[in-house]
CSV table of C-alpha atoms in Angstrom, one decimal:
chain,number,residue,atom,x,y,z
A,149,UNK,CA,18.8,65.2,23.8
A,150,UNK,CA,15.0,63.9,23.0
A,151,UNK,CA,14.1,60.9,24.1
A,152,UNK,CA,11.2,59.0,23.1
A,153,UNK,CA,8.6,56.5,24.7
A,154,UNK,CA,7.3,53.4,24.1
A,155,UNK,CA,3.6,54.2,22.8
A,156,UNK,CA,1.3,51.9,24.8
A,157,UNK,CA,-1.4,49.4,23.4
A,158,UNK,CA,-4.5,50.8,23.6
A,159,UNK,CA,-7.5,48.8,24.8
A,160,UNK,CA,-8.7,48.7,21.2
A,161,UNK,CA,-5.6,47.1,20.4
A,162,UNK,CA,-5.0,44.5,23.1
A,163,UNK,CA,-8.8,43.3,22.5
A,164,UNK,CA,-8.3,42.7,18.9
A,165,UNK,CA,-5.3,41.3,19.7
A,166,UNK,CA,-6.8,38.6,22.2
A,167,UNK,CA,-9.6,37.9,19.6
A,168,UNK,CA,-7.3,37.1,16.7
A,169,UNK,CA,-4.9,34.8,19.5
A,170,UNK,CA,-8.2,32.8,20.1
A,171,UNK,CA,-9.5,32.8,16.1
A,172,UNK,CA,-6.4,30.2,15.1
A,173,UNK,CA,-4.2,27.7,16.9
A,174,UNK,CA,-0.8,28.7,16.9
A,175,UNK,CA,1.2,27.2,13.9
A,176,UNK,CA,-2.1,26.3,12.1
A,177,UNK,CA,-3.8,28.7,9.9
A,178,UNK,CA,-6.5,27.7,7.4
A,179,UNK,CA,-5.8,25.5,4.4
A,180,UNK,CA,-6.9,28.2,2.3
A,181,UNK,CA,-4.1,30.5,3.1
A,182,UNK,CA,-1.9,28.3,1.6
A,183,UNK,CA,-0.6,28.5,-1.6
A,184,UNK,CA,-1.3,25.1,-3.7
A,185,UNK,CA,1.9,24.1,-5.6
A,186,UNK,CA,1.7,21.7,-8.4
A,187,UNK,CA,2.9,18.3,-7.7
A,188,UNK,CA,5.8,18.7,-10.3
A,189,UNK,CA,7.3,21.9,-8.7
A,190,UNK,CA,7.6,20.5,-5.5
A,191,UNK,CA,11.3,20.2,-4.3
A,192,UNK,CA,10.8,16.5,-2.9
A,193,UNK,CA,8.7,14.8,-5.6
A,194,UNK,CA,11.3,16.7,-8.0
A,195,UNK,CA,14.2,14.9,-6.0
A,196,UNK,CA,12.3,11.5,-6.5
A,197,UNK,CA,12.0,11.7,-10.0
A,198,UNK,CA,15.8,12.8,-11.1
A,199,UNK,CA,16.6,9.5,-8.5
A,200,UNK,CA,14.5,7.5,-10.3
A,201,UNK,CA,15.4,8.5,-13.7
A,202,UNK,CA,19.2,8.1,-13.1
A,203,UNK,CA,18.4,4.6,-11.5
A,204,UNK,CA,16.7,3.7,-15.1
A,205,UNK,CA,19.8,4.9,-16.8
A,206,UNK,CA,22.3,3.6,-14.9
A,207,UNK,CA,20.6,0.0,-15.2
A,208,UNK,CA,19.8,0.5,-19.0
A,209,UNK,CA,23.3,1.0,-19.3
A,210,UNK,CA,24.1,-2.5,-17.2
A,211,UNK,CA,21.8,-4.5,-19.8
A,212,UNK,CA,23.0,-2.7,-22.7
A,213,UNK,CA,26.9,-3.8,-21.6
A,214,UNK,CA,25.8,-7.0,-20.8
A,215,UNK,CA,26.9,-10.2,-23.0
A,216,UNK,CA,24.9,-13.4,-23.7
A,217,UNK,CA,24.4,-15.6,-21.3
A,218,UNK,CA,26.3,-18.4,-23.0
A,219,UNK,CA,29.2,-15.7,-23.0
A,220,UNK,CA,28.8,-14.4,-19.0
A,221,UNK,CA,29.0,-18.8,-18.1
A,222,UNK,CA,32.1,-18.7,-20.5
A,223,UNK,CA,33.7,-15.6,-18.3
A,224,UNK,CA,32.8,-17.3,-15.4
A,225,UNK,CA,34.2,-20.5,-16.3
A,226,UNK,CA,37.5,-19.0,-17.4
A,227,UNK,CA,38.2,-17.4,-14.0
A,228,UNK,CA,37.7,-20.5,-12.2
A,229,UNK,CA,39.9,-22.3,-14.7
A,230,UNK,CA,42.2,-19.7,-14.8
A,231,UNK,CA,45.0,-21.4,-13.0
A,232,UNK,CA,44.4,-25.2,-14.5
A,233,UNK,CA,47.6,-26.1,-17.4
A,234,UNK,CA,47.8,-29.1,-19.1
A,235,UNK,CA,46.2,-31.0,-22.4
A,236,UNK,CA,43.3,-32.9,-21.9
A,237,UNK,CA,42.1,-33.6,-25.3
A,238,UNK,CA,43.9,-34.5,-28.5
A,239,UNK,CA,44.8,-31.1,-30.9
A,240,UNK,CA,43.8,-32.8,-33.9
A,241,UNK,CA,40.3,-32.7,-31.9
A,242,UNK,CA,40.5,-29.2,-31.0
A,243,UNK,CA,41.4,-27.7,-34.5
A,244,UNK,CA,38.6,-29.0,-36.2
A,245,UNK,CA,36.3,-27.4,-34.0
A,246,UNK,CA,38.4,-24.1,-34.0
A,247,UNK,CA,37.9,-24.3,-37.6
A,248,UNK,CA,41.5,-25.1,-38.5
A,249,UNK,CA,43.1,-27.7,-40.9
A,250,UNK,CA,44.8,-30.7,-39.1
A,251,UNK,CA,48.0,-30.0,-40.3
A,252,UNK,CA,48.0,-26.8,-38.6
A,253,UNK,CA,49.3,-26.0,-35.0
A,254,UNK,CA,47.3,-25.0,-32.2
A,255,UNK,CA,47.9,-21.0,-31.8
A,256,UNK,CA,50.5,-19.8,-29.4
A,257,UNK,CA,51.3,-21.4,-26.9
A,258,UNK,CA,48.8,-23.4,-25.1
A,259,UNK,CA,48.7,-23.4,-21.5
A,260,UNK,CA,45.3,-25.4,-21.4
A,261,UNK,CA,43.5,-27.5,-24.1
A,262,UNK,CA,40.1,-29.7,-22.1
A,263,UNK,CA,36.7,-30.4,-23.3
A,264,UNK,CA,34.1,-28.9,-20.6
A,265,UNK,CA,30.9,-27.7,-20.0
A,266,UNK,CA,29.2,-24.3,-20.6
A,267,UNK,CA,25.8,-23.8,-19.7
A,268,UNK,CA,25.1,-27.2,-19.8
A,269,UNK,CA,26.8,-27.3,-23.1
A,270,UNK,CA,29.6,-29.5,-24.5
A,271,UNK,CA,32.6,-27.0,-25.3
A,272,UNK,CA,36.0,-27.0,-25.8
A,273,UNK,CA,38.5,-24.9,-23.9
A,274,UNK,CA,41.6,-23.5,-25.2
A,275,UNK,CA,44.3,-21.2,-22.8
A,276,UNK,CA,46.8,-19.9,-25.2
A,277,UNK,CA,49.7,-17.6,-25.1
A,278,UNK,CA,50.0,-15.4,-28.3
A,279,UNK,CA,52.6,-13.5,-29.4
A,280,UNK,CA,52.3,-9.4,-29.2
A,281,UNK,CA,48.6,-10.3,-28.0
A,282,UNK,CA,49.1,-12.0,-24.7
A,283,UNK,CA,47.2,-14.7,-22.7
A,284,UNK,CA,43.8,-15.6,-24.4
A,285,UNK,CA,41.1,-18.1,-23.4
A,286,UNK,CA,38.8,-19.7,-26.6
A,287,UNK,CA,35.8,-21.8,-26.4
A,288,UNK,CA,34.4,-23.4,-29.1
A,289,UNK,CA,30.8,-25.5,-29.0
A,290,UNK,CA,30.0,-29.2,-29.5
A,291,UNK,CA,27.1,-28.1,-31.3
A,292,UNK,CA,25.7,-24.7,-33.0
A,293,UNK,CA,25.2,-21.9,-31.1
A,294,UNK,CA,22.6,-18.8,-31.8
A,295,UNK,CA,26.1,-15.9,-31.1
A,296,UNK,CA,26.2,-13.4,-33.5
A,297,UNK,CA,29.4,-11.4,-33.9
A,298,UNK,CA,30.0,-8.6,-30.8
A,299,UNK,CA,32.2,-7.7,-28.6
A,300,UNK,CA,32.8,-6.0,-24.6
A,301,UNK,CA,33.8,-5.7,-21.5
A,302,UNK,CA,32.6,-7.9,-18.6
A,303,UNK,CA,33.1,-8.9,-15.1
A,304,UNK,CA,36.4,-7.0,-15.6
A,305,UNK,CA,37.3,-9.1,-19.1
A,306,UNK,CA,37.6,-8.0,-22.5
A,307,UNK,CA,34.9,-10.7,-24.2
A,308,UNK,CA,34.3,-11.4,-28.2
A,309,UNK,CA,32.2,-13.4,-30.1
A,310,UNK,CA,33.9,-14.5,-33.7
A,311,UNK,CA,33.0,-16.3,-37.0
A,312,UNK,CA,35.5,-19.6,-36.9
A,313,UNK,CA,37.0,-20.1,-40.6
A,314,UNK,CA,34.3,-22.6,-41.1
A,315,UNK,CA,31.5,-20.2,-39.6
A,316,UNK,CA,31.5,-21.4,-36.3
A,317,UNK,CA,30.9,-19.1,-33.4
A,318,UNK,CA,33.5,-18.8,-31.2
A,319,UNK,CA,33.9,-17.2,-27.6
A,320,UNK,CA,37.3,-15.1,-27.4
A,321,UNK,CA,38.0,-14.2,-23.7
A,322,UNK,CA,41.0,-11.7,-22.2
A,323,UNK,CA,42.4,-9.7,-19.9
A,324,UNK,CA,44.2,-7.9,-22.1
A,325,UNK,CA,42.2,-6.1,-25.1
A,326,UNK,CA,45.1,-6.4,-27.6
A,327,UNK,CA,44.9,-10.1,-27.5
A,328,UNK,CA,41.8,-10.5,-29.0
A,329,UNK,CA,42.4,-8.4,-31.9
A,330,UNK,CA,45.5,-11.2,-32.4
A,331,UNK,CA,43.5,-14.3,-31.6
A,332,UNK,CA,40.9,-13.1,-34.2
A,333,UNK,CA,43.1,-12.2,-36.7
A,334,UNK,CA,44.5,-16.3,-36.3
A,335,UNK,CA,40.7,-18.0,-35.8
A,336,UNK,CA,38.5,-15.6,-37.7
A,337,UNK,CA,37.6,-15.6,-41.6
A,338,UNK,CA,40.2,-13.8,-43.6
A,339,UNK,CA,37.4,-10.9,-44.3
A,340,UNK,CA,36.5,-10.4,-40.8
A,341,UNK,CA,40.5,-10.1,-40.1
A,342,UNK,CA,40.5,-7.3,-42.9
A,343,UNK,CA,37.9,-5.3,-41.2
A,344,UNK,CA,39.3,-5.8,-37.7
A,345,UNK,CA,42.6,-4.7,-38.6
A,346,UNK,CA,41.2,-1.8,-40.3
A,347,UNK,CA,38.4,-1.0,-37.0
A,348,UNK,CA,39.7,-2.4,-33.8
A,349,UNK,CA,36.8,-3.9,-31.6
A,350,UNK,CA,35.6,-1.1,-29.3
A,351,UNK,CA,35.4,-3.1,-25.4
């Protein structure tokens, strides 16, 4: 069987080799062995961007869900109020500014009926239970309002702005979605009842 050994470095070969260790530090050769890659095809700035670009989105999204101000202080104001029952204010009082004759009743069955304040602005405050809808908070304003008609879901509660029978905004707020669909179809204009029943508001 053959065997084979090592060939030795020549003299040649060790010299060149000593002169190339002393040309260059070890690790660093000269910047123009490297290869230049554009800015946009580098991994990390490519990382950066996509980060960026779904932090944009995902807080477009955010202000795009989010409801008026007057309607965030309304959901606010209804959680804190959430537990508080009892009549506070003659109905007669309340219908008119829900838009409702006098001789009618107050919807469902009301669990809370107080004037308060909203973002520094005198409103009244109706908690109501209604039929096949379900507990549903209303507000309705002292004085007019700049709410046009819209609808969502905030702060984990279903939220809608309406047109009162006399034009009125008003500020329907739920837990449940269903029950707006049932207080709108008792506050709002007869047309606007028409077209919810026919298209659902979408939270």
């Amino acid at each position: 069987m053959m065997s084979f050994e090592p060939l030795q470095d020549s003299a040649f070969d060790l010299r060149a080799r000593a002169e190339l260790a002393l040309a260059f530090d070890p690790g660093q050769p000269p910047e123009h062995l490297f290869r230049r890659t554009p800015l946009l095809w580098r991994r990390g700035f490519q990382r950066s961007l996509a980060a960026l670009l779904l932090a944009a989105t995902g807080v477009g999204a955010v202000f795009a869900m989010r409801p008026p101000a007057l309607v965030r202080d309304a959901i606010e104001h209804e959680y804190y109020e959430r537990t508080l029952r009892g009549n506070f204010m003659q109905s007669r009082q309340l219908l008119a500014h829900l838009g409702l004759g006098q001789q009618q009743a107050v919807p469902g069955y009301p669990q809370l009926m107080r004037p308060c304040q909203i973002d520094g602005r005198l409103a009244y405050h109706l908690t109501t239970f209604i039929e096949k809808g379900g507990m549903v908070t209303v507000f309705a304003f002292d004085q007019p309002v700049a709410l046009q008609a819209s609808n969502g879901w905030w702060n984990n509660m279903y939220w809608q702005v309406i047109d009162s029978r006399q034009g009125r905004p008003l500020v329907l707020v739920a837990q449940k979605k269903n029950a707006l669909a049932v207080a709108q179809g008792q506050l709002g204009k007869p047309g606007d009842q028409a077209a919810n029943a026919r298209s659902p508001a979408d939270s």
